Structure formats: C-alpha cells, structure tokens
Coordinates of C-alpha atoms in Angstrom, one line a residue:
M1 CA -31.6 6.3 5.4
R2 CA -29.4 4.1 7.5
P3 CA -30.6 0.5 6.9
Q4 CA -32.5 -1.0 9.8
T5 CA -32.4 -4.7 8.6
L6 CA -30.1 -6.9 6.6
D7 CA -32.5 -6.8 3.7
E8 CA -32.0 -3.0 3.4
V9 CA -28.2 -3.3 3.3
A10 CA -26.8 -2.6 -0.2
G11 CA -23.9 -4.6 -1.4
Q12 CA -21.8 -6.9 0.8
R13 CA -23.6 -10.0 -0.6
A14 CA -21.0 -12.3 0.7
V15 CA -21.7 -11.0 4.2
V16 CA -25.4 -10.3 4.3
G17 CA -26.8 -12.2 1.3
P18 CA -29.0 -15.3 1.5
D19 CA -25.9 -17.4 2.2
G20 CA -24.0 -14.7 4.0
F21 CA -22.1 -15.3 7.2
L22 CA -23.9 -12.6 9.3
R23 CA -27.4 -13.7 8.2
H24 CA -26.7 -17.3 9.4
A25 CA -25.0 -16.1 12.6
I26 CA -28.1 -14.0 13.5
A27 CA -30.5 -16.7 12.7
E28 CA -28.6 -19.2 14.9
D29 CA -28.0 -16.6 17.6
R30 CA -24.2 -17.2 17.6
V31 CA -22.8 -13.9 16.6
P32 CA -19.1 -13.8 17.6
S33 CA -16.9 -10.8 18.3
L34 CA -16.1 -9.2 15.0
V35 CA -13.9 -6.7 13.3
F36 CA -15.4 -5.0 10.3
W37 CA -12.6 -3.9 8.0
G38 CA -13.6 -1.7 5.1
P39 CA -13.5 1.8 3.6
P40 CA -15.6 4.7 4.8
G41 CA -19.3 4.4 4.1
S42 CA -19.3 0.7 3.4
G43 CA -21.7 -0.1 6.3
K44 CA -19.6 -0.9 9.4
T45 CA -21.6 1.0 11.9
T46 CA -24.9 0.0 10.2
L47 CA -24.1 -3.7 10.5
A48 CA -23.2 -3.3 14.1
R49 CA -26.5 -1.7 15.0
I50 CA -28.4 -4.3 13.0
L51 CA -26.6 -7.0 14.9
A52 CA -27.4 -5.5 18.3
T53 CA -31.1 -5.2 17.4
A54 CA -31.4 -8.6 15.9
T55 CA -29.7 -10.3 18.9
R56 CA -31.4 -8.2 21.6
C57 CA -28.0 -7.0 22.8
N58 CA -27.5 -3.7 24.6
F59 CA -25.8 -1.5 21.9
V60 CA -23.0 0.7 23.3
P61 CA -21.2 2.9 20.8
F62 CA -17.6 3.6 21.7
S63 CA -15.0 5.9 20.0
A64 CA -11.4 5.0 20.1
V65 CA -10.6 8.7 19.3
T66 CA -12.1 10.1 22.6
S67 CA -11.9 7.2 25.0
G68 CA -9.2 5.6 27.1
I69 CA -8.6 2.8 29.6
K70 CA -10.8 4.5 32.3
E71 CA -13.8 4.6 30.0
I72 CA -13.2 1.1 28.8
K73 CA -13.2 -0.3 32.3
E74 CA -16.4 1.5 33.2
V75 CA -18.2 0.1 30.1
M76 CA -16.9 -3.4 30.9
R77 CA -18.2 -3.2 34.5
D78 CA -21.6 -2.1 33.3
A79 CA -21.6 -4.9 30.7
A80 CA -20.7 -7.6 33.3
H81 CA -23.4 -6.3 35.6
L82 CA -26.1 -6.3 32.9
R83 CA -25.3 -9.9 32.0
S84 CA -25.2 -11.1 35.6
V85 CA -28.5 -9.3 36.5
E86 CA -30.6 -9.6 33.3
G87 CA -28.7 -12.2 31.4
R88 CA -28.4 -9.8 28.5
R89 CA -25.2 -9.3 26.6
T90 CA -23.7 -5.9 25.5
L91 CA -22.7 -5.3 21.9
L92 CA -19.8 -2.9 22.3
F93 CA -19.2 -1.1 19.0
V94 CA -15.7 0.4 18.8
D95 CA -15.3 2.8 16.0
E96 CA -11.8 3.3 14.6
I97 CA -10.5 0.5 16.9
H98 CA -7.1 0.7 15.2
R99 CA -6.5 4.0 17.2
F100 CA -6.4 2.1 20.5
N101 CA -2.9 1.2 21.6
R102 CA -1.9 -2.3 22.6
A103 CA -2.7 -1.8 26.4
Q104 CA -6.1 -0.5 25.6
Q105 CA -6.8 -3.4 23.3
D106 CA -5.7 -5.8 26.0
A107 CA -8.4 -4.4 28.3
F108 CA -11.1 -6.0 26.3
L109 CA -9.7 -9.5 26.4
P110 CA -11.1 -10.9 29.7
Y111 CA -14.6 -9.6 28.9
V112 CA -14.6 -11.0 25.4
E113 CA -13.3 -14.3 26.8
R114 CA -16.1 -14.5 29.4
G115 CA -18.8 -13.6 26.9
D116 CA -19.9 -10.4 28.8
I117 CA -19.6 -8.5 25.6
V118 CA -19.8 -9.0 21.9
L119 CA -17.0 -6.8 20.6
V120 CA -17.5 -5.3 17.2
G121 CA -14.7 -3.1 16.0
A122 CA -14.6 -1.0 12.9
T123 CA -11.5 0.0 11.1
T124 CA -10.4 1.3 7.7
E125 CA -6.9 -0.1 8.4
N126 CA -5.6 -3.6 7.9
P127 CA -6.3 -5.4 11.2
S128 CA -3.2 -7.6 10.8
F129 CA -1.1 -4.5 11.3
E130 CA -3.2 -2.5 13.7
L131 CA -4.6 -5.0 16.2
N132 CA -2.6 -7.1 18.6
S133 CA -2.6 -10.9 17.9
A134 CA -4.4 -11.8 21.2
L135 CA -7.4 -9.6 20.4
L136 CA -7.3 -10.5 16.7
S137 CA -7.4 -14.3 17.5
R138 CA -10.6 -13.8 19.4
C139 CA -12.4 -11.9 16.7
R140 CA -13.6 -12.8 13.2
V141 CA -12.5 -10.3 10.6
V142 CA -15.2 -9.4 8.1
V143 CA -14.0 -7.6 5.0
L144 CA -16.4 -5.0 3.6
E145 CA -16.0 -3.8 0.0
P146 CA -16.7 -0.3 -1.4
L147 CA -20.2 -0.2 -2.7
S148 CA -20.6 -0.6 -6.5
I149 CA -22.1 2.0 -8.8
A150 CA -25.3 0.0 -9.1
D151 CA -25.6 -0.4 -5.3
L152 CA -25.1 3.3 -4.7
V153 CA -27.6 4.2 -7.5
S154 CA -30.1 1.9 -5.8
L155 CA -29.6 3.6 -2.4
L156 CA -30.0 7.0 -4.1
E157 CA -33.3 6.0 -5.8
R158 CA -34.5 4.7 -2.4
A159 CA -33.7 8.0 -0.7
L160 CA -35.5 10.0 -3.4
A161 CA -38.6 7.9 -3.0
D162 CA -38.8 7.6 0.8
R163 CA -41.0 10.3 2.2
E164 CA -40.4 9.4 5.9
R165 CA -36.7 8.8 6.1
G166 CA -35.4 10.2 2.8
L167 CA -36.0 13.1 0.4
G168 CA -39.3 12.0 -1.0
G169 CA -41.0 15.1 0.4
A170 CA -38.9 17.3 -1.8
S171 CA -40.7 16.0 -4.9
V172 CA -37.6 16.0 -7.0
G173 CA -37.0 13.6 -9.8
A174 CA -33.5 12.6 -11.1
A175 CA -32.1 11.7 -14.4
P176 CA -30.2 8.4 -14.4
A177 CA -27.1 10.2 -15.5
A178 CA -27.3 12.4 -12.4
L179 CA -27.5 9.5 -10.0
E180 CA -24.7 7.7 -11.8
S181 CA -22.6 10.9 -11.5
I182 CA -23.2 11.0 -7.8
A183 CA -22.3 7.3 -7.5
Q184 CA -19.1 7.9 -9.4
L185 CA -18.1 10.8 -7.2
A186 CA -18.8 8.9 -4.0
S187 CA -16.1 6.3 -4.7
G188 CA -18.0 3.5 -3.0
D189 CA -19.0 5.5 0.1
A190 CA -22.7 5.5 0.8
R191 CA -22.5 8.3 3.3
R192 CA -20.8 10.5 0.7
A193 CA -23.3 9.6 -1.9
F194 CA -26.2 10.7 0.4
N195 CA -24.5 13.9 1.3
L196 CA -24.0 14.8 -2.4
L197 CA -27.6 13.8 -3.1
E198 CA -28.8 16.1 -0.3
M199 CA -26.8 19.0 -1.6
A200 CA -28.0 18.4 -5.2
V201 CA -31.7 18.2 -4.3
A202 CA -31.4 21.4 -2.2
D203 CA -30.1 23.1 -5.4
T204 CA -33.0 21.8 -7.5
P205 CA -36.4 23.5 -7.6
R206 CA -39.3 21.6 -6.1
G207 CA -41.0 19.5 -8.7
G208 CA -37.9 19.7 -11.0
A209 CA -35.5 17.1 -12.1
L210 CA -32.0 16.7 -10.8
D211 CA -29.5 16.6 -13.7
A212 CA -25.8 15.8 -14.1
E213 CA -24.9 19.6 -14.4
T214 CA -26.3 20.3 -11.0
V215 CA -24.3 17.4 -9.5
A216 CA -21.1 18.7 -11.1
R217 CA -21.8 22.2 -9.8
V218 CA -22.5 21.2 -6.2
S219 CA -19.7 18.6 -6.0
Q220 CA -17.1 20.9 -7.6
R221 CA -14.6 18.0 -7.8
K222 CA -14.1 14.3 -7.1
V223 CA -12.8 13.5 -3.6
L224 CA -10.7 10.4 -3.8
L225 CA -10.3 7.9 -1.0
Y226 CA -6.7 8.2 0.3
D227 CA -4.7 8.0 3.5
K228 CA -1.1 8.9 3.2
A229 CA -0.2 6.7 6.2
G230 CA -2.7 3.9 5.6
E231 CA -3.2 0.9 3.4
E232 CA -4.6 2.8 0.4
H233 CA -1.4 4.7 0.1
F234 CA 0.5 1.4 -0.2
N235 CA -2.1 -0.1 -2.5
L236 CA -1.7 2.8 -5.0
I237 CA 2.1 3.0 -5.0
S238 CA 2.1 -0.8 -5.5
A239 CA -0.2 -0.3 -8.4
L240 CA 2.1 2.3 -9.9
H241 CA 5.2 0.1 -9.5
K242 CA 3.6 -3.0 -10.9
S243 CA 2.2 -1.1 -13.9
L244 CA 5.7 0.3 -14.6
R245 CA 7.1 -3.3 -14.3
E246 CA 4.4 -4.5 -16.8
S247 CA 5.6 -1.8 -19.2
D248 CA 2.1 -0.3 -19.4
P249 CA 2.4 3.5 -19.8
D250 CA -1.4 4.1 -19.7
A251 CA -1.9 2.2 -16.4
S252 CA 1.2 3.9 -15.0
L253 CA -0.1 7.3 -15.8
Y254 CA -3.5 6.5 -14.4
W255 CA -2.1 5.4 -11.0
L256 CA 0.3 8.3 -11.0
E257 CA -2.7 10.7 -11.4
R258 CA -4.8 8.9 -8.8
M259 CA -2.1 9.5 -6.2
L260 CA -1.5 13.1 -7.2
E261 CA -5.2 14.0 -7.4
A262 CA -5.7 12.4 -3.9
G263 CA -3.1 14.8 -2.4
E264 CA 0.0 12.7 -2.4
D265 CA 3.3 14.6 -2.1
P266 CA 4.7 14.7 -5.7
T267 CA 8.3 14.4 -4.4
Y268 CA 7.4 11.1 -2.8
V269 CA 6.2 9.8 -6.2
A270 CA 9.3 11.2 -7.8
R271 CA 11.5 9.4 -5.3
R272 CA 9.7 6.1 -5.8
M273 CA 10.2 6.4 -9.6
L274 CA 13.9 7.1 -9.1
R275 CA 14.1 4.0 -7.0
F276 CA 12.3 2.0 -9.6
A277 CA 14.8 3.1 -12.3
A278 CA 17.6 1.8 -10.2
E279 CA 15.9 -1.4 -9.0
D280 CA 13.8 -2.6 -11.9
I281 CA 15.5 -1.1 -15.0
G282 CA 19.1 -0.9 -13.9
L283 CA 21.6 -1.2 -16.8
A284 CA 19.1 -2.4 -19.3
D285 CA 18.6 1.3 -19.9
P286 CA 21.3 3.4 -18.1
Q287 CA 19.4 6.6 -19.1
A288 CA 16.4 5.7 -17.0
L289 CA 18.1 6.8 -13.8
T290 CA 19.1 10.1 -15.4
V291 CA 15.6 10.7 -16.8
A292 CA 13.9 10.0 -13.5
L293 CA 16.4 12.3 -11.6
H294 CA 16.0 15.1 -14.2
C295 CA 12.2 14.9 -14.1
W296 CA 12.3 15.1 -10.3
E297 CA 14.6 18.2 -10.5
T298 CA 12.3 19.7 -13.1
F299 CA 9.4 19.3 -10.8
D300 CA 11.3 20.9 -8.0
R301 CA 12.1 24.0 -10.2
L302 CA 8.7 24.4 -11.8
G303 CA 6.4 23.1 -9.1
P304 CA 2.7 22.2 -9.8
P305 CA 0.9 22.2 -12.1
E306 CA 3.5 22.4 -14.9
G307 CA 6.1 20.4 -13.0
L308 CA 3.7 17.4 -12.9
I309 CA 4.1 17.0 -16.6
A310 CA 7.8 16.0 -15.9
L311 CA 6.6 13.3 -13.5
A312 CA 4.2 12.0 -16.2
Q313 CA 7.2 12.0 -18.6
A314 CA 9.2 10.0 -16.2
A315 CA 6.4 7.4 -15.7
I316 CA 6.0 7.0 -19.5
Y317 CA 9.8 6.6 -20.0
L318 CA 10.2 4.1 -17.2
A319 CA 7.2 2.1 -18.3
L320 CA 8.6 1.7 -21.9
A321 CA 12.2 1.1 -20.9
P322 CA 13.6 -2.4 -20.9
K323 CA 13.6 -4.0 -17.5
S324 CA 16.3 -5.9 -15.6
I325 CA 16.9 -6.6 -12.0
A326 CA 20.4 -7.9 -12.6
V327 CA 22.0 -5.0 -10.8
T328 CA 19.6 -5.5 -7.8
R329 CA 20.5 -9.2 -7.7
A330 CA 24.2 -8.4 -8.0
E331 CA 24.1 -6.0 -5.1
G332 CA 22.3 -8.5 -3.0
A333 CA 24.7 -11.3 -3.9
A334 CA 27.7 -9.2 -3.1
R335 CA 26.2 -8.1 0.2
R336 CA 25.5 -11.8 1.1
A337 CA 29.1 -12.7 0.2
V338 CA 30.4 -10.0 2.6
A339 CA 28.1 -11.2 5.4
E340 CA 28.9 -14.9 4.9
H341 CA 32.7 -14.9 4.4
P342 CA 35.5 -13.6 6.7
A343 CA 36.7 -10.1 6.0
E344 CA 39.9 -11.2 4.3
P345 CA 42.7 -8.7 3.7
V346 CA 42.9 -6.8 0.4
P347 CA 45.2 -8.7 -2.1
L348 CA 48.7 -7.1 -1.8
A349 CA 48.9 -6.3 -5.6
I350 CA 46.0 -3.9 -5.4
R351 CA 46.9 -2.2 -2.1
N352 CA 48.3 1.3 -2.2
A353 CA 51.9 1.9 -1.0
P354 CA 52.2 5.5 0.1
T355 CA 55.2 4.8 2.4
P356 CA 58.5 3.0 1.9
L357 CA 57.6 0.5 4.7
M358 CA 54.4 -0.5 2.9
G359 CA 56.4 -1.1 -0.2
E360 CA 58.9 -3.3 1.6
L361 CA 55.9 -5.3 3.0
G362 CA 54.7 -6.0 -0.5
Y363 CA 52.0 -3.4 -0.8
G364 CA 51.4 -2.8 -4.6
R365 CA 53.9 -5.5 -5.6
D366 CA 53.2 -6.9 -9.1
Y367 CA 50.6 -4.2 -9.8
V368 CA 50.3 -3.2 -13.4
Y369 CA 48.6 0.0 -14.5
A370 CA 45.9 -1.4 -16.8
P371 CA 45.6 1.7 -19.2
D372 CA 49.4 1.3 -20.0
T373 CA 49.0 -2.2 -21.3
E374 CA 48.2 -3.0 -24.9
E375 CA 45.0 -4.9 -23.9
G376 CA 43.9 -2.2 -21.4
M377 CA 43.8 -4.9 -18.7
A378 CA 46.5 -6.5 -16.6
G379 CA 44.6 -9.7 -15.5
L380 CA 45.1 -9.0 -11.8
E381 CA 43.1 -11.0 -9.2
C382 CA 41.1 -8.3 -7.3
L383 CA 39.0 -10.6 -5.0
P384 CA 40.2 -12.1 -1.8
D385 CA 40.7 -15.9 -1.6
A386 CA 37.4 -16.6 0.1
V387 CA 35.3 -15.3 -2.8
R388 CA 37.7 -15.8 -5.6
G389 CA 35.9 -16.7 -8.8
Q390 CA 32.4 -15.8 -7.6
R391 CA 30.1 -14.0 -10.1
F392 CA 27.7 -11.5 -8.7
Y393 CA 26.5 -9.6 -11.8
H394 CA 24.7 -11.6 -14.5
P395 CA 23.5 -9.3 -17.2
T396 CA 20.3 -10.2 -19.1
E397 CA 19.6 -10.0 -22.8
H398 CA 17.2 -7.0 -22.3
G399 CA 18.1 -3.6 -23.7
F400 CA 21.6 -2.3 -23.1
E401 CA 22.4 -5.2 -20.9
A402 CA 22.7 -7.4 -23.9
E403 CA 25.7 -5.2 -25.0
L404 CA 27.1 -5.3 -21.4
R405 CA 26.8 -9.1 -21.5
R406 CA 28.8 -9.3 -24.7
R407 CA 31.4 -6.9 -23.3
G408 CA 31.6 -8.9 -20.1
E409 CA 32.1 -12.2 -21.9
A410 CA 34.9 -10.7 -24.0
L411 CA 36.6 -9.2 -21.0
D412 CA 36.4 -12.6 -19.1
A413 CA 38.1 -14.3 -22.0
L414 CA 40.8 -11.7 -22.2
R415 CA 41.4 -11.8 -18.4
A416 CA 41.7 -15.6 -18.6
R417 CA 44.3 -15.4 -21.4
L418 CA 46.3 -12.7 -19.5
R419 CA 46.4 -14.8 -16.3
A420 CA 47.4 -17.9 -18.2
R421 CA 50.2 -15.9 -19.8
A422 CA 51.3 -14.6 -16.4
L423 CA 51.4 -18.2 -15.0
G424 CA 53.4 -19.3 -18.0
R425 CA 56.0 -16.6 -17.3
G426 CA 56.1 -17.6 -13.6
G427 CA 56.8 -21.2 -14.7
D428 CA 59.7 -20.1 -16.9

C-alpha cells in the first residue's frame, strides 16, 4: 500500500498538496537535496521513492545503520559515473542519516555540490542537532507531521478496498469505530496502522466485519512514540514542566502519564519534579520541595505500580502550589556578583578567631552574638565592600513569599536603626 504518486500520499498537505513545495519542485524538475524530518510512518521513504520515479533519477537506498565511509565512496563513484555516461542523476536516500558521524556526513559534500547526486536524508531527530552545518546548509529541511486520525482512517479504508495491493481479497468489512481505534493506536504512524489492520483482519472471519473489540484484542495496548534520548523525550518533559508552571493539574497528570506509559524511568520524572519545586516554586511554598522529595522516596520504597501514585500526588501538589522564581533569580544574581567582583576578604567582624594571633589581628573584633541582643540582631555588615548594599533576593507577593517579604522589610528597617545607633555611639 505504499503510495506510488503524490496524489496517493495521505496528509502532508503543505508538502504535497496543490500548492506544496514538492509538487512544484517535481513539475519544474528542480528537486534539491532534502532532509525529511518526521516521526516514524509519516512518509519519508515513500516521498523519496516518488521523487526518484518522477524525476527519472536512479534510486539508491542507503542505511546509516549498516554503512560506512567505504560504502559511501563506492556509491558516490557509481553516481558520478552514471551522470558522466548517461547524464542521469542518482537520488541517494539515506535512512536514519542522523546516525552518520561528522566525517561520514562530510563525504557527501563534494558530490552534492557537483550535482552528481540528489541527497535525500530521513531522520526522526532534529537536524539542527544531528547534522553538521556544512551538509545542512546544502539541503532543504522538509518537516513531516504525524498523520491525523482522518488521514489514517482514509488509508485503512483504501487498504480494505484494494484487491491488488491491499486486503480487499479478504472480503472483510470494518465498523467505523474499529478503524478509528486502529488510527488512535497508531499514533500518527501509517506503517503501524497497516500492521494493526493486517493483524485484525487475520483475526476476523472471511465475510465478517472487523469491530473495535477485535482491534483491542490484537493490539493489546497502545504503543506510544517515545525516544528517551531523542527530541520527543525533551518535548514531553517540557510539556510537563510548562503544565506545572501554568498551575494546570490535569495537563500535568496527562503528560506525566504519557511519559510513564511510554517507558520513561520514573526516577527521572521524580528528579525533574524535585528540580521544579526548587526552581519554579521556591519559597512561595517551602513545603513543595519536601512533598516532591517525599513522593520520590515513596516511589523508591513502593515501586510500580503503587509508587506511581506518589508521583501523581507530587505533580498535583506542584501544579497547585504558588509559583515564584525569586530564589532562582537570587542565586543567579549572587553567582554573577561573585564572578564580576574581586574576591575581597571576609569582613573582620564576622571572621572566626580560634587563635590568639588572629584575635590580635582583629579577627572577630566588634562581633556581637545576635541571639543575645534584645532585638535578635546586631546590625553587622556581612558583605565585603565591593558588593555592600546589593540586594539579591526579591520575594514576590505569591504564597508564603508574601510573608517573607513582610519579614524582610521589617528586618531591613531594624538593621538600619541598629547601624544608625552604632554610628551614633562611634561619633560620641
């Protein structure tokens, strides 16, 4: 059922539709080197084959998994020879091009430059991260989207009706709900949808009708698109973080479950939620850090599946907690101050004096033990001269930080009075 023309391609309207880039490029015979970037089953290999047929190029499939520099050079020599003898170009389709290292990618450059080959790479990974800039600058990146439910249902209906290339000979009908179930389970992947359809039809008597119960039985469970080291991993953890920031517990739970169901390590998710509690909630709710840590410890002790409830509890709590990045900003401001100013000595008053010599040198002189004072504060200057008076922490009005802001302002006023009093005594 692989499409043989652009008109048979489902979805990807922006690429193959009436005004699509590829349709115009084929019509004008000016197909450049390309990188198809999209999830599995979105049509990368199919489009490469259609391009080769439509432009009368010699189609050479190439796998980045099994090939190296030697094989690349052999194919390049053959392509150069074919062009010089027959005037015919080679469309070199490189599946999983992101698996090639930088040196292997560089081997394509002179042949792409001369026009001996039309390089068409396919990748599920972000080309900006996986391809070197020299090769990327010579290729046009075409982004392919996962197929929609409607697109997949259309493909499934076509496969059931086609007697030559599809399953029409099986004489099996299908309820709309069954095809929609397959489309849902396929998660935008046409190849997966066809495989599920084939299994379901094989489990349906000839002349019968495929139903949703059969689909559920043969599929057993939904297989979610996920790559722990790839872009989808970062997309999903980003979705969880941003849902927590938006104080949306339902979205937070959804993305949490998407990651866990796809096979993510629960301890990774627990660690990211602990980080979120420190970075994005901070002192707006000091309990958030404790809750996140305790939920992680609970998961470690219980394990799945019961321990996953603790992670869900943490996600809900963090989503509903007041948010503040005042601590994060304060830490960054203090770090910049350390980097930008000289490492001045610690003020003498707050140095420890464990030896008589240190005492004679002034270590600890004028130090007052704050708890012994009536105010609970001595008004000492604890910052070195270069950063004296700088304010790093600016509490917000969110949650508990509103109380911390009130306390800080009261302590600032008390500190100012104590220092003014000390100056007055010095003047006397």
